[in-house]
Amino acid sequence: MSIKSLYRTFRDFLFSNVNKQFLTFLFFLMLSGIFWLTITLNEIYEREVKVPVQVVGIPKNVVLTSPATDTIRATIRDKGWMIVAYLYGDQLPTLHLNYKNYDRGNGGGIISASDIKRLLEQQLEISTSITSVKPDRLEFFYNNGERKRVPVRWTGRIMPEHLYFISQVNYMPDSVDVYTSPEKLDSIRCVYTEPLNYAGFRDTLSVDCRLSHANDVKVVPERVRVEFMTDVLTEEAIDGVPIKCLNLPEGKVLRTFPTKVKVHFVAGARQIRFLRPEDFIVVTDYREIAQNPSDKCNLYLQSVPHGVSRATLDTKQIDYLIEED
């Protein structure tokens, strides 16, 4: 069948008596829809819109410690077609607030709702009225470049699977620059992440997160990556830990039998491979021996490496001998 034949068949079908009636119906339906939409959009409506607000004209020696751009919610009143233009078009420009007009000279500035309303009205059409603005005021904070570099710390609840534990935490970066008033800078020792809540994992957990801080504090950068390294808890013992004597007077020598002891502990499987007897500190106290003479002296586990838990001595009392040097 040729193209002309197909075209003739389609035309005859489309403009048959039945389809002519259907097309007429569609035409009047569309016409009534347009008429209804015109009447509807000509009514007066109120809608809440979001308007971006930006502080401009900031001097080069000033650092804003609060966000430079914020958002207000304004309830506007106008005809429907104008409301649609505001909601779905580009009729709502960013509201620029001049820094010099609102700087109070003490590290901050305040823009009242009346000022925001007045400036916004200048950007809107004459027919549009503003019935309310939220929040009732905007604040910005700044300093003159004072900053402090502080470490990052995580906060939240991190729970690996049973028999696993967090062996190491890495931060990228591990420190950030903090900008705020000199008084607050002195009190800030570290910056915490937003609450992190993860459970039931066994492999290394890597999280990209924001840093938590007050509105008048600026943190650079505002996002960090935190890696939680896991390891398997293992019970182990290490032999040959030397015994040291505390508070030993000059001219005295304390000999213990044995001279070295065994320590039982729990640690990560990877960490155990690198542990040495010298990493543990076992002591006895000469003053205690002198005050309470006995055939045996007490041993104390004074220090263990980081990451080692539930450490205990194989024996807590041993024989000793005090000699003159």
mmCIF file of C-alpha atoms in Angstrom:
data_model
loop_
_atom_site.group_PDB
_atom_site.id
_atom_site.type_symbol
_atom_site.label_atom_id
_atom_site.label_comp_id
_atom_site.label_asym_id
_atom_site.label_seq_id
_atom_site.Cartn_x
_atom_site.Cartn_y
_atom_site.Cartn_z
ATOM 1 C CA MET A 1 0.000 0.000 0.000
ATOM 2 C CA SER A 2 1.403 3.385 -0.981
ATOM 3 C CA ILE A 3 1.832 6.365 1.325
ATOM 4 C CA LYS A 4 -0.929 8.226 -0.485
ATOM 5 C CA SER A 5 -3.313 5.342 0.102
ATOM 6 C CA LEU A 6 -2.440 5.255 3.814
ATOM 7 C CA TYR A 7 -2.925 9.016 4.100
ATOM 8 C CA ARG A 8 -6.310 8.823 2.321
ATOM 9 C CA THR A 9 -7.473 5.980 4.577
ATOM 10 C CA PHE A 10 -6.423 7.836 7.764
ATOM 11 C CA ARG A 11 -8.105 11.066 6.554
ATOM 12 C CA ASP A 12 -11.361 9.292 5.748
ATOM 13 C CA PHE A 13 -11.341 7.610 9.147
ATOM 14 C CA LEU A 14 -10.534 10.796 11.060
ATOM 15 C CA PHE A 15 -13.178 12.894 9.339
ATOM 16 C CA SER A 16 -15.939 10.325 9.202
ATOM 17 C CA ASN A 17 -19.311 11.365 10.652
ATOM 18 C CA VAL A 18 -18.652 9.567 13.967
ATOM 19 C CA ASN A 19 -15.181 11.005 14.440
ATOM 20 C CA LYS A 20 -16.302 14.499 13.459
ATOM 21 C CA GLN A 21 -18.670 14.447 16.399
ATOM 22 C CA PHE A 22 -15.896 13.206 18.690
ATOM 23 C CA LEU A 23 -13.475 15.907 17.533
ATOM 24 C CA THR A 24 -16.146 18.534 18.049
ATOM 25 C CA PHE A 25 -16.645 17.248 21.585
ATOM 26 C CA LEU A 26 -12.898 17.391 22.285
ATOM 27 C CA PHE A 27 -12.717 20.955 20.964
ATOM 28 C CA PHE A 28 -15.484 22.232 23.228
ATOM 29 C CA LEU A 29 -14.088 20.241 26.187
ATOM 30 C CA MET A 30 -10.699 21.894 25.726
ATOM 31 C CA LEU A 31 -12.358 25.288 25.305
ATOM 32 C CA SER A 32 -14.324 24.869 28.524
ATOM 33 C CA GLY A 33 -11.169 23.726 30.315
ATOM 34 C CA ILE A 34 -9.326 26.833 29.207
ATOM 35 C CA PHE A 35 -12.263 28.995 30.292
ATOM 36 C CA TRP A 36 -12.395 27.289 33.718
ATOM 37 C CA LEU A 37 -8.613 27.615 34.175
ATOM 38 C CA THR A 38 -8.767 31.316 33.292
ATOM 39 C CA ILE A 39 -11.497 31.964 35.866
ATOM 40 C CA THR A 40 -9.672 29.884 38.498
ATOM 41 C CA LEU A 41 -6.306 31.591 38.032
ATOM 42 C CA ASN A 42 -7.988 34.980 38.172
ATOM 43 C CA GLU A 43 -9.014 34.349 41.791
ATOM 44 C CA ILE A 44 -6.944 35.663 44.725
ATOM 45 C CA TYR A 45 -4.808 33.093 46.581
ATOM 46 C CA GLU A 46 -2.278 32.971 49.395
ATOM 47 C CA ARG A 47 0.721 30.674 49.254
ATOM 48 C CA GLU A 48 3.952 30.282 51.206
ATOM 49 C CA VAL A 49 7.121 30.523 49.103
ATOM 50 C CA LYS A 50 10.804 30.091 49.931
ATOM 51 C CA VAL A 51 13.077 33.000 49.125
ATOM 52 C CA PRO A 52 16.889 32.647 49.258
ATOM 53 C CA VAL A 53 18.638 35.412 51.179
ATOM 54 C CA GLN A 54 22.311 36.288 50.767
ATOM 55 C CA VAL A 55 24.560 38.711 52.641
ATOM 56 C CA VAL A 56 26.647 40.713 50.167
ATOM 57 C CA GLY A 57 29.255 43.462 50.331
ATOM 58 C CA ILE A 58 31.409 41.627 52.895
ATOM 59 C CA PRO A 59 34.829 43.290 53.425
ATOM 60 C CA LYS A 60 37.910 41.231 52.566
ATOM 61 C CA ASN A 61 39.130 41.174 56.174
ATOM 62 C CA VAL A 62 35.793 39.783 57.438
ATOM 63 C CA VAL A 63 34.950 36.078 57.569
ATOM 64 C CA LEU A 64 31.306 35.098 57.947
ATOM 65 C CA THR A 65 31.060 32.373 60.590
ATOM 66 C CA SER A 66 27.377 31.785 59.817
ATOM 67 C CA PRO A 67 26.109 30.654 56.382
ATOM 68 C CA ALA A 68 26.295 33.457 53.802
ATOM 69 C CA THR A 69 23.041 32.263 52.237
ATOM 70 C CA ASP A 70 19.854 31.530 54.143
ATOM 71 C CA THR A 71 16.203 31.007 53.282
ATOM 72 C CA ILE A 72 13.080 32.789 54.468
ATOM 73 C CA ARG A 73 9.472 31.691 54.089
ATOM 74 C CA ALA A 74 7.123 34.425 52.926
ATOM 75 C CA THR A 75 3.354 34.153 52.565
ATOM 76 C CA ILE A 76 2.321 36.096 49.466
ATOM 77 C CA ARG A 77 -1.128 37.125 48.203
ATOM 78 C CA ASP A 78 -1.971 37.614 44.515
ATOM 79 C CA LYS A 79 -3.985 36.231 41.629
ATOM 80 C CA GLY A 80 -3.576 32.571 40.807
ATOM 81 C CA TRP A 81 -1.618 33.026 37.589
ATOM 82 C CA MET A 82 0.948 35.158 39.442
ATOM 83 C CA ILE A 83 1.189 32.643 42.284
ATOM 84 C CA VAL A 84 1.908 29.921 39.721
ATOM 85 C CA ALA A 85 4.673 32.078 38.229
ATOM 86 C CA TYR A 86 6.250 32.504 41.669
ATOM 87 C CA LEU A 87 6.021 28.813 42.520
ATOM 88 C CA TYR A 88 7.131 27.297 39.223
ATOM 89 C CA GLY A 89 8.848 30.099 37.359
ATOM 90 C CA ASP A 90 11.864 32.296 38.007
ATOM 91 C CA GLN A 91 9.949 35.205 39.501
ATOM 92 C CA LEU A 92 11.534 34.855 42.979
ATOM 93 C CA PRO A 93 15.068 36.303 42.868
ATOM 94 C CA THR A 94 17.653 35.932 45.629
ATOM 95 C CA LEU A 95 17.238 38.685 48.205
ATOM 96 C CA HIS A 96 20.579 40.484 48.662
ATOM 97 C CA LEU A 97 21.234 42.108 52.042
ATOM 98 C CA ASN A 98 24.043 44.624 52.288
ATOM 99 C CA TYR A 99 26.484 43.781 55.085
ATOM 100 C CA LYS A 100 27.194 47.423 55.956
ATOM 101 C CA ASN A 101 23.517 48.227 56.487
ATOM 102 C CA TYR A 102 23.051 45.616 59.225
ATOM 103 C CA ASP A 103 26.458 45.230 60.875
ATOM 104 C CA ARG A 104 26.199 45.987 64.585
ATOM 105 C CA GLY A 105 29.986 46.185 64.990
ATOM 106 C CA ASN A 106 30.188 43.458 67.651
ATOM 107 C CA GLY A 107 30.678 40.358 65.545
ATOM 108 C CA GLY A 108 27.148 40.079 64.212
ATOM 109 C CA GLY A 109 24.213 41.669 62.474
ATOM 110 C CA ILE A 110 20.416 41.440 62.592
ATOM 111 C CA ILE A 111 17.906 41.889 59.766
ATOM 112 C CA SER A 112 14.362 42.392 61.039
ATOM 113 C CA ALA A 113 11.280 40.911 59.399
ATOM 114 C CA SER A 114 10.067 44.391 58.473
ATOM 115 C CA ASP A 115 13.313 45.076 56.573
ATOM 116 C CA ILE A 116 13.075 41.719 54.834
ATOM 117 C CA LYS A 117 9.465 42.413 53.893
ATOM 118 C CA ARG A 118 10.300 45.864 52.583
ATOM 119 C CA LEU A 119 13.210 44.603 50.459
ATOM 120 C CA LEU A 120 11.196 41.669 49.169
ATOM 121 C CA GLU A 121 8.280 43.861 48.143
ATOM 122 C CA GLN A 122 10.670 45.811 45.936
ATOM 123 C CA GLN A 123 11.494 42.587 44.067
ATOM 124 C CA LEU A 124 7.913 41.394 43.579
ATOM 125 C CA GLU A 125 5.198 42.576 41.256
ATOM 126 C CA ILE A 126 3.111 45.588 42.325
ATOM 127 C CA SER A 127 -0.013 43.446 42.604
ATOM 128 C CA THR A 128 1.653 41.054 45.089
ATOM 129 C CA SER A 129 1.311 41.668 48.811
ATOM 130 C CA ILE A 130 3.224 39.938 51.627
ATOM 131 C CA THR A 131 1.096 38.867 54.577
ATOM 132 C CA SER A 132 3.819 37.300 56.749
ATOM 133 C CA VAL A 133 7.537 36.496 56.855
ATOM 134 C CA LYS A 134 9.236 33.693 58.788
ATOM 135 C CA PRO A 135 11.467 33.729 60.749
ATOM 136 C CA ASP A 136 10.826 37.052 62.432
ATOM 137 C CA ARG A 137 14.482 38.027 61.977
ATOM 138 C CA LEU A 138 17.749 36.851 60.414
ATOM 139 C CA GLU A 139 21.144 36.952 62.102
ATOM 140 C CA PHE A 140 24.648 36.679 60.719
ATOM 141 C CA PHE A 141 27.934 36.346 62.594
ATOM 142 C CA TYR A 142 31.507 37.137 61.592
ATOM 143 C CA ASN A 143 35.033 37.639 62.836
ATOM 144 C CA ASN A 144 38.128 39.345 61.496
ATOM 145 C CA GLY A 145 39.898 36.176 60.397
ATOM 146 C CA GLU A 146 40.658 34.691 63.828
ATOM 147 C CA ARG A 147 40.818 30.901 63.553
ATOM 148 C CA LYS A 148 41.985 27.825 65.370
ATOM 149 C CA ARG A 149 42.889 24.355 64.129
ATOM 150 C CA VAL A 150 41.309 21.613 66.218
ATOM 151 C CA PRO A 151 41.042 17.815 65.904
ATOM 152 C CA VAL A 152 37.918 15.978 64.713
ATOM 153 C CA ARG A 153 36.149 13.455 66.971
ATOM 154 C CA TRP A 154 33.202 11.208 66.202
ATOM 155 C CA THR A 155 30.058 10.889 68.275
ATOM 156 C CA GLY A 156 27.180 8.429 68.149
ATOM 157 C CA ARG A 157 26.785 4.662 68.501
ATOM 158 C CA ILE A 158 29.117 2.358 66.548
ATOM 159 C CA MET A 159 28.591 -1.347 67.286
ATOM 160 C CA PRO A 160 30.376 -3.975 65.154
ATOM 161 C CA GLU A 161 29.354 -7.642 65.172
ATOM 162 C CA HIS A 162 29.886 -9.908 68.182
ATOM 163 C CA LEU A 163 33.572 -10.694 68.855
ATOM 164 C CA TYR A 164 34.625 -7.665 66.785
ATOM 165 C CA PHE A 165 35.710 -4.286 68.126
ATOM 166 C CA ILE A 166 36.878 -0.914 66.815
ATOM 167 C CA SER A 167 40.651 -1.167 66.727
ATOM 168 C CA GLN A 168 41.377 2.206 65.110
ATOM 169 C CA VAL A 169 39.561 5.327 63.918
ATOM 170 C CA ASN A 170 40.933 7.379 61.022
ATOM 171 C CA TYR A 171 39.768 10.895 60.109
ATOM 172 C CA MET A 172 40.270 12.502 56.698
ATOM 173 C CA PRO A 173 41.144 15.229 57.424
ATOM 174 C CA ASP A 174 41.944 14.717 61.106
ATOM 175 C CA SER A 175 41.821 18.470 61.881
ATOM 176 C CA VAL A 176 39.715 21.425 60.707
ATOM 177 C CA ASP A 177 39.888 25.218 60.916
ATOM 178 C CA VAL A 178 37.342 26.896 63.202
ATOM 179 C CA TYR A 179 36.292 30.539 62.801
ATOM 180 C CA THR A 180 34.311 32.295 65.514
ATOM 181 C CA SER A 181 34.661 35.008 68.161
ATOM 182 C CA PRO A 182 37.948 35.015 70.128
ATOM 183 C CA GLU A 183 36.047 34.126 73.314
ATOM 184 C CA LYS A 184 34.567 30.987 71.792
ATOM 185 C CA LEU A 185 37.800 29.990 70.088
ATOM 186 C CA ASP A 186 39.439 29.630 73.500
ATOM 187 C CA SER A 187 36.767 27.173 74.651
ATOM 188 C CA ILE A 188 36.735 24.927 71.557
ATOM 189 C CA ARG A 189 39.029 21.915 71.939
ATOM 190 C CA CYS A 190 37.673 19.712 69.138
ATOM 191 C CA VAL A 191 34.820 19.472 66.640
ATOM 192 C CA TYR A 192 32.421 16.517 66.707
ATOM 193 C CA THR A 193 30.716 14.848 63.784
ATOM 194 C CA GLU A 194 26.974 14.605 63.473
ATOM 195 C CA PRO A 195 25.694 11.558 65.418
ATOM 196 C CA LEU A 196 26.809 8.348 63.661
ATOM 197 C CA ASN A 197 24.736 5.227 64.301
ATOM 198 C CA TYR A 198 25.849 1.966 62.693
ATOM 199 C CA ALA A 199 25.709 -1.614 63.935
ATOM 200 C CA GLY A 200 26.276 -5.196 62.787
ATOM 201 C CA PHE A 201 29.359 -4.750 60.574
ATOM 202 C CA ARG A 202 32.671 -6.600 60.565
ATOM 203 C CA ASP A 203 34.690 -4.981 57.773
ATOM 204 C CA THR A 204 36.094 -1.443 57.766
ATOM 205 C CA LEU A 205 33.256 1.087 57.924
ATOM 206 C CA SER A 206 33.782 4.325 55.952
ATOM 207 C CA VAL A 207 31.348 7.214 56.560
ATOM 208 C CA ASP A 208 31.156 10.652 54.915
ATOM 209 C CA CYS A 209 29.500 13.006 57.384
ATOM 210 C CA ARG A 210 28.946 16.621 58.325
ATOM 211 C CA LEU A 211 30.504 18.293 61.335
ATOM 212 C CA SER A 212 28.269 19.608 64.084
ATOM 213 C CA HIS A 213 28.737 23.192 65.215
ATOM 214 C CA ALA A 214 26.840 26.238 66.472
ATOM 215 C CA ASN A 215 25.301 28.793 64.107
ATOM 216 C CA ASP A 216 27.949 31.389 64.901
ATOM 217 C CA VAL A 217 30.834 28.984 64.243
ATOM 218 C CA LYS A 218 32.294 28.313 60.812
ATOM 219 C CA VAL A 219 34.171 25.063 60.202
ATOM 220 C CA VAL A 220 36.385 24.472 57.150
ATOM 221 C CA PRO A 221 35.895 21.921 55.725
ATOM 222 C CA GLU A 222 32.359 21.117 56.885
ATOM 223 C CA ARG A 223 32.482 17.438 55.862
ATOM 224 C CA VAL A 224 34.975 14.710 56.748
ATOM 225 C CA ARG A 225 35.372 10.991 56.170
ATOM 226 C CA VAL A 226 35.631 8.720 59.195
ATOM 227 C CA GLU A 227 36.964 5.158 58.901
ATOM 228 C CA PHE A 228 36.317 2.638 61.647
ATOM 229 C CA MET A 229 38.853 -0.213 61.481
ATOM 230 C CA THR A 230 37.685 -3.504 62.999
ATOM 231 C CA ASP A 231 39.535 -6.454 64.469
ATOM 232 C CA VAL A 232 38.674 -9.806 66.073
ATOM 233 C CA LEU A 233 38.940 -10.079 69.869
ATOM 234 C CA THR A 234 41.413 -12.815 70.839
ATOM 235 C CA GLU A 235 42.605 -14.115 74.203
ATOM 236 C CA GLU A 236 46.374 -14.325 74.406
ATOM 237 C CA ALA A 237 49.274 -14.404 76.873
ATOM 238 C CA ILE A 238 52.749 -12.942 76.634
ATOM 239 C CA ASP A 239 55.663 -14.281 78.654
ATOM 240 C CA GLY A 240 58.879 -12.623 79.757
ATOM 241 C CA VAL A 241 57.507 -9.292 81.009
ATOM 242 C CA PRO A 242 60.253 -7.740 83.202
ATOM 243 C CA ILE A 243 59.556 -6.633 86.795
ATOM 244 C CA LYS A 244 60.508 -3.128 87.891
ATOM 245 C CA CYS A 245 60.889 -1.888 91.461
ATOM 246 C CA LEU A 246 59.450 1.468 92.480
ATOM 247 C CA ASN A 247 60.843 3.757 95.217
ATOM 248 C CA LEU A 248 64.043 1.744 95.595
ATOM 249 C CA PRO A 249 66.590 3.685 97.755
ATOM 250 C CA GLU A 250 70.150 4.210 96.558
ATOM 251 C CA GLY A 251 72.461 1.422 97.658
ATOM 252 C CA LYS A 252 69.701 -1.181 97.638
ATOM 253 C CA VAL A 253 69.102 -3.944 95.108
ATOM 254 C CA LEU A 254 65.828 -5.880 94.896
ATOM 255 C CA ARG A 255 66.059 -9.287 93.275
ATOM 256 C CA THR A 256 62.847 -11.125 92.411
ATOM 257 C CA PHE A 257 62.338 -14.825 91.760
ATOM 258 C CA PRO A 258 61.375 -15.091 88.963
ATOM 259 C CA THR A 259 62.626 -11.910 87.308
ATOM 260 C CA LYS A 260 59.941 -12.007 84.619
ATOM 261 C CA VAL A 261 56.241 -12.926 84.576
ATOM 262 C CA LYS A 262 53.451 -13.819 82.184
ATOM 263 C CA VAL A 263 50.483 -11.515 81.376
ATOM 264 C CA HIS A 264 47.108 -12.733 80.073
ATOM 265 C CA PHE A 265 45.011 -10.301 78.055
ATOM 266 C CA VAL A 266 42.448 -9.767 75.288
ATOM 267 C CA ALA A 267 43.318 -7.793 72.142
ATOM 268 C CA GLY A 268 42.784 -7.668 68.406
ATOM 269 C CA ALA A 269 44.272 -10.431 66.305
ATOM 270 C CA ARG A 270 46.242 -7.960 64.193
ATOM 271 C CA GLN A 271 47.593 -6.088 67.195
ATOM 272 C CA ILE A 272 48.827 -9.223 68.960
ATOM 273 C CA ARG A 273 51.427 -9.839 66.246
ATOM 274 C CA PHE A 274 53.201 -6.591 67.147
ATOM 275 C CA LEU A 275 53.099 -6.786 70.960
ATOM 276 C CA ARG A 276 56.362 -7.230 72.903
ATOM 277 C CA PRO A 277 56.988 -7.985 76.614
ATOM 278 C CA GLU A 278 58.476 -4.492 77.028
ATOM 279 C CA ASP A 279 55.101 -2.974 76.093
ATOM 280 C CA PHE A 280 53.717 -4.090 79.482
ATOM 281 C CA ILE A 281 54.889 -2.595 82.773
ATOM 282 C CA VAL A 282 54.801 -4.808 85.889
ATOM 283 C CA VAL A 283 56.048 -3.297 89.174
ATOM 284 C CA THR A 284 56.573 -3.999 92.854
ATOM 285 C CA ASP A 285 56.882 -1.238 95.487
ATOM 286 C CA TYR A 286 59.858 -1.136 97.883
ATOM 287 C CA ARG A 287 57.969 1.119 100.320
ATOM 288 C CA GLU A 288 55.205 -1.445 100.620
ATOM 289 C CA ILE A 289 57.777 -4.183 101.270
ATOM 290 C CA ALA A 290 59.521 -2.069 103.922
ATOM 291 C CA GLN A 291 56.268 -1.250 105.722
ATOM 292 C CA ASN A 292 54.926 -4.833 105.600
ATOM 293 C CA PRO A 293 57.865 -7.251 105.550
ATOM 294 C CA SER A 294 56.935 -10.674 104.205
ATOM 295 C CA ASP A 295 58.379 -13.662 102.391
ATOM 296 C CA LYS A 296 56.732 -12.508 99.180
ATOM 297 C CA CYS A 297 56.156 -9.173 97.484
ATOM 298 C CA ASN A 298 53.055 -8.058 95.579
ATOM 299 C CA LEU A 299 53.123 -7.471 91.845
ATOM 300 C CA TYR A 300 51.032 -4.842 90.057
ATOM 301 C CA LEU A 301 50.255 -4.420 86.365
ATOM 302 C CA GLN A 302 50.922 -0.714 86.043
ATOM 303 C CA SER A 303 50.469 -0.175 82.303
ATOM 304 C CA VAL A 304 49.336 -2.025 79.173
ATOM 305 C CA PRO A 305 49.404 -0.992 75.475
ATOM 306 C CA HIS A 306 46.460 0.851 73.976
ATOM 307 C CA GLY A 307 43.843 -1.578 72.698
ATOM 308 C CA VAL A 308 44.619 -4.268 75.275
ATOM 309 C CA SER A 309 41.831 -5.145 77.732
ATOM 310 C CA ARG A 310 41.162 -7.569 80.615
ATOM 311 C CA ALA A 311 44.886 -7.870 81.320
ATOM 312 C CA THR A 312 45.834 -9.983 84.375
ATOM 313 C CA LEU A 313 49.062 -11.296 85.852
ATOM 314 C CA ASP A 314 49.795 -15.012 85.838
ATOM 315 C CA THR A 315 51.032 -14.628 89.430
ATOM 316 C CA LYS A 316 50.513 -11.746 91.848
ATOM 317 C CA GLN A 317 53.112 -12.605 94.522
ATOM 318 C CA ILE A 318 56.699 -13.774 94.146
ATOM 319 C CA ASP A 319 59.775 -14.364 96.266
ATOM 320 C CA TYR A 320 62.309 -11.575 96.626
ATOM 321 C CA LEU A 321 65.647 -10.702 98.149
ATOM 322 C CA ILE A 322 66.988 -7.265 99.151
ATOM 323 C CA GLU A 323 70.728 -6.763 98.923
ATOM 324 C CA GLU A 324 73.161 -3.926 99.522
ATOM 325 C CA ASP A 325 74.666 -2.540 96.354
#
